[in-house]
Amino acid sequence: KQEVTQIPAALSVPEGENLVLNCSFTDSAIYNLQWFRQDPGKGLTSLLLIQSSQREQTSGRLNASLDKSSGRSTLYIAASQPGDSATYLCAVSTDRGSTLGRLYFGRGTQLTVWP
Amino acid sequence: DVKVTQSSRYLVKRTGEKVFLECVQDMDHENMFWYRQDPGLGLRLIYFSYDVKMKEKGDIPEGYSVSREKKERFSLILESASTNQTSMYLCASSLEGQGSTEAFFGQGTRLTVV
């Protein structure tokens, strides 16, 4: 069964720092990897989607990389702002049989950016 | 703008009640999912559906059932609500296509069973 781990579980930094959030997964047979943001009490907002054939994706101050063979992804946040404070979740989409398309989630990194 | 809409943000129900959580998507997606999210446990898959009238059990289906009579709507049913089903429930959808497409989530339903 696919297992997804996110490190660190929590991170607290001053505004302006560049950040790296880590995600690892045990089964490299994935179709894609997705990074989400979740604000307290809210649903998930998709940030970046990386297909298994891709190495990275960028959106504004966010950059996500994928090393499928080693089962790792990183989310890089440049010049962090207090508005970036949220929980960041990593999820992989499996390609195995009847579970095609389902997502396996990590437990998230809770980020606090203080002014 | 793509949208997944859950019928309620907050619900309070009594133990033993039959509870319906509704989810509607406007993107013509084949895949729809129900997750629950609990502190310390993360997101866990309850049920998913690849097509109308089709359903598959996820990791924690006990105490739940689902219905998908129309492509855009996926309902989660708690047959007899219990206090251990107090949780945040999240619905998601994605296109068919070997899992290669982006998943979109609703805003979540916070269910409290008293």
mmCIF file with all atom_site columns, C-alpha atoms in Angstrom, chain B residues 39-112:
data_model
loop_
_atom_site.group_PDB
_atom_site.id
_atom_site.type_symbol
_atom_site.label_atom_id
_atom_site.label_alt_id
_atom_site.label_comp_id
_atom_site.label_asym_id
_atom_site.label_entity_id
_atom_site.label_seq_id
_atom_site.pdbx_PDB_ins_code
_atom_site.Cartn_x
_atom_site.Cartn_y
_atom_site.Cartn_z
_atom_site.occupancy
_atom_site.B_iso_or_equiv
_atom_site.pdbx_formal_charge
_atom_site.auth_seq_id
_atom_site.auth_comp_id
_atom_site.auth_asym_id
_atom_site.auth_atom_id
_atom_site.pdbx_PDB_model_num
ATOM 1  C CA . PRO B 1 39  ? -6.554  15.430 13.615  1.00 0.00 ? 39  PRO B CA 1
ATOM 2  C CA . GLY B 1 40  ? -3.552  13.148 13.744  1.00 0.00 ? 40  GLY B CA 1
ATOM 3  C CA . LEU B 1 41  ? -5.002  10.758 11.155  1.00 0.00 ? 41  LEU B CA 1
ATOM 4  C CA . GLY B 1 42  ? -4.947  12.882 8.029   1.00 0.00 ? 42  GLY B CA 1
ATOM 5  C CA . LEU B 1 43  ? -7.290  12.273 5.101   1.00 0.00 ? 43  LEU B CA 1
ATOM 6  C CA . ARG B 1 44  ? -8.761  8.820  4.764   1.00 0.00 ? 44  ARG B CA 1
ATOM 7  C CA . LEU B 1 45  ? -10.726 7.585  1.767   1.00 0.00 ? 45  LEU B CA 1
ATOM 8  C CA . ILE B 1 46  ? -14.242 6.363  2.502   1.00 0.00 ? 46  ILE B CA 1
ATOM 9  C CA . TYR B 1 47  ? -15.655 5.601  -0.963  1.00 0.00 ? 47  TYR B CA 1
ATOM 10 C CA . PHE B 1 48  ? -15.019 6.542  -4.552  1.00 0.00 ? 48  PHE B CA 1
ATOM 11 C CA . SER B 1 49  ? -16.832 6.264  -7.852  1.00 0.00 ? 49  SER B CA 1
ATOM 12 C CA . TYR B 1 50  ? -15.558 6.065  -11.431 1.00 0.00 ? 50  TYR B CA 1
ATOM 13 C CA . ASP B 1 51  ? -18.875 6.398  -13.151 1.00 0.00 ? 51  ASP B CA 1
ATOM 14 C CA . VAL B 1 52  ? -22.600 6.684  -12.623 1.00 0.00 ? 52  VAL B CA 1
ATOM 15 C CA . LYS B 1 53  ? -23.939 3.885  -10.406 1.00 0.00 ? 53  LYS B CA 1
ATOM 16 C CA . MET B 1 54  ? -20.412 2.592  -9.803  1.00 0.00 ? 54  MET B CA 1
ATOM 17 C CA . LYS B 1 55  ? -18.741 2.638  -6.397  1.00 0.00 ? 55  LYS B CA 1
ATOM 18 C CA . GLU B 1 56  ? -15.642 1.261  -4.752  1.00 0.00 ? 56  GLU B CA 1
ATOM 19 C CA . LYS B 1 57  ? -14.820 0.963  -1.074  1.00 0.00 ? 57  LYS B CA 1
ATOM 20 C CA . GLY B 1 58  ? -11.952 2.990  0.233   1.00 0.00 ? 58  GLY B CA 1
ATOM 21 C CA . ASP B 1 59  ? -10.026 2.394  3.437   1.00 0.00 ? 59  ASP B CA 1
ATOM 22 C CA . ILE B 1 60  ? -12.802 3.078  5.968   1.00 0.00 ? 60  ILE B CA 1
ATOM 23 C CA . PRO B 1 61  ? -16.221 2.286  4.419   1.00 0.00 ? 61  PRO B CA 1
ATOM 24 C CA . GLU B 1 62  ? -17.803 0.835  7.562   1.00 0.00 ? 62  GLU B CA 1
ATOM 25 C CA . GLY B 1 63  ? -20.878 2.764  8.645   1.00 0.00 ? 63  GLY B CA 1
ATOM 26 C CA . TYR B 1 64  ? -21.143 4.595  5.321   1.00 0.00 ? 64  TYR B CA 1
ATOM 27 C CA . SER B 1 65  ? -22.763 4.076  1.959   1.00 0.00 ? 65  SER B CA 1
ATOM 28 C CA . VAL B 1 66  ? -22.781 6.162  -1.220  1.00 0.00 ? 66  VAL B CA 1
ATOM 29 C CA . SER B 1 67  ? -25.009 6.907  -4.153  1.00 0.00 ? 67  SER B CA 1
ATOM 30 C CA . ARG B 1 68  ? -24.173 8.150  -7.629  1.00 0.00 ? 68  ARG B CA 1
ATOM 31 C CA . GLU B 1 69  ? -27.284 8.350  -9.753  1.00 0.00 ? 69  GLU B CA 1
ATOM 32 C CA . LYS B 1 70  ? -26.064 11.262 -11.873 1.00 0.00 ? 70  LYS B CA 1
ATOM 33 C CA . LYS B 1 71  ? -22.563 12.014 -13.060 1.00 0.00 ? 71  LYS B CA 1
ATOM 34 C CA . GLU B 1 72  ? -22.342 15.361 -11.315 1.00 0.00 ? 72  GLU B CA 1
ATOM 35 C CA . ARG B 1 73  ? -23.613 14.256 -7.890  1.00 0.00 ? 73  ARG B CA 1
ATOM 36 C CA . PHE B 1 74  ? -22.058 11.933 -5.309  1.00 0.00 ? 74  PHE B CA 1
ATOM 37 C CA . SER B 1 75  ? -23.821 11.437 -2.003  1.00 0.00 ? 75  SER B CA 1
ATOM 38 C CA . LEU B 1 76  ? -22.392 10.053 1.215   1.00 0.00 ? 76  LEU B CA 1
ATOM 39 C CA . ILE B 1 77  ? -24.890 8.417  3.565   1.00 0.00 ? 77  ILE B CA 1
ATOM 40 C CA . LEU B 1 78  ? -24.444 7.685  7.235   1.00 0.00 ? 78  LEU B CA 1
ATOM 41 C CA . GLU B 1 79  ? -27.060 5.027  7.828   1.00 0.00 ? 79  GLU B CA 1
ATOM 42 C CA . SER B 1 80  ? -27.155 5.511  11.606  1.00 0.00 ? 80  SER B CA 1
ATOM 43 C CA . ALA B 1 81  ? -24.900 8.324  12.753  1.00 0.00 ? 81  ALA B CA 1
ATOM 44 C CA . SER B 1 82  ? -22.596 7.696  15.685  1.00 0.00 ? 82  SER B CA 1
ATOM 45 C CA . THR B 1 83  ? -20.413 10.044 17.694  1.00 0.00 ? 83  THR B CA 1
ATOM 46 C CA . ASN B 1 84  ? -17.241 8.521  16.205  1.00 0.00 ? 84  ASN B CA 1
ATOM 47 C CA . GLN B 1 85  ? -18.379 9.826  12.824  1.00 0.00 ? 85  GLN B CA 1
ATOM 48 C CA . THR B 1 86  ? -17.917 13.398 14.009  1.00 0.00 ? 86  THR B CA 1
ATOM 49 C CA . SER B 1 87  ? -15.369 14.686 11.518  1.00 0.00 ? 87  SER B CA 1
ATOM 50 C CA . MET B 1 88  ? -14.595 16.937 8.567   1.00 0.00 ? 88  MET B CA 1
ATOM 51 C CA . TYR B 1 89  ? -15.861 15.370 5.341   1.00 0.00 ? 89  TYR B CA 1
ATOM 52 C CA . LEU B 1 90  ? -14.293 16.327 2.032   1.00 0.00 ? 90  LEU B CA 1
ATOM 53 C CA . CYS B 1 91  ? -15.529 15.576 -1.458  1.00 0.00 ? 91  CYS B CA 1
ATOM 54 C CA . ALA B 1 92  ? -13.277 15.613 -4.513  1.00 0.00 ? 92  ALA B CA 1
ATOM 55 C CA . SER B 1 93  ? -13.527 15.014 -8.245  1.00 0.00 ? 93  SER B CA 1
ATOM 56 C CA . SER B 1 94  ? -11.161 14.412 -11.133 1.00 0.00 ? 94  SER B CA 1
ATOM 57 C CA . LEU B 1 95  ? -11.247 13.390 -14.773 1.00 0.00 ? 95  LEU B CA 1
ATOM 58 C CA . GLU B 1 96  ? -10.861 9.783  -15.851 1.00 0.00 ? 96  GLU B CA 1
ATOM 59 C CA . GLY B 1 97  ? -7.626  9.198  -17.727 1.00 0.00 ? 97  GLY B CA 1
ATOM 60 C CA . GLN B 1 98  ? -5.436  6.927  -15.680 1.00 0.00 ? 98  GLN B CA 1
ATOM 61 C CA . GLY B 1 99  ? -5.255  9.335  -12.787 1.00 0.00 ? 99  GLY B CA 1
ATOM 62 C CA . SER B 1 100 ? -3.299  11.867 -14.733 1.00 0.00 ? 100 SER B CA 1
ATOM 63 C CA . THR B 1 101 ? -5.513  14.832 -13.998 1.00 0.00 ? 101 THR B CA 1
ATOM 64 C CA . GLU B 1 102 ? -5.859  17.319 -11.229 1.00 0.00 ? 102 GLU B CA 1
ATOM 65 C CA . ALA B 1 103 ? -8.182  16.644 -8.295  1.00 0.00 ? 103 ALA B CA 1
ATOM 66 C CA . PHE B 1 104 ? -10.474 19.400 -7.033  1.00 0.00 ? 104 PHE B CA 1
ATOM 67 C CA . PHE B 1 105 ? -11.982 19.548 -3.584  1.00 0.00 ? 105 PHE B CA 1
ATOM 68 C CA . GLY B 1 106 ? -15.098 21.019 -2.079  1.00 0.00 ? 106 GLY B CA 1
ATOM 69 C CA . GLN B 1 107 ? -15.070 23.340 0.901   1.00 0.00 ? 107 GLN B CA 1
ATOM 70 C CA . GLY B 1 108 ? -15.710 20.552 3.390   1.00 0.00 ? 108 GLY B CA 1
ATOM 71 C CA . THR B 1 109 ? -18.580 19.668 5.727   1.00 0.00 ? 109 THR B CA 1
ATOM 72 C CA . ARG B 1 110 ? -17.932 19.748 9.430   1.00 0.00 ? 110 ARG B CA 1
ATOM 73 C CA . LEU B 1 111 ? -20.274 17.121 10.898  1.00 0.00 ? 111 LEU B CA 1
ATOM 74 C CA . THR B 1 112 ? -20.914 16.889 14.620  1.00 0.00 ? 112 THR B CA 1
#
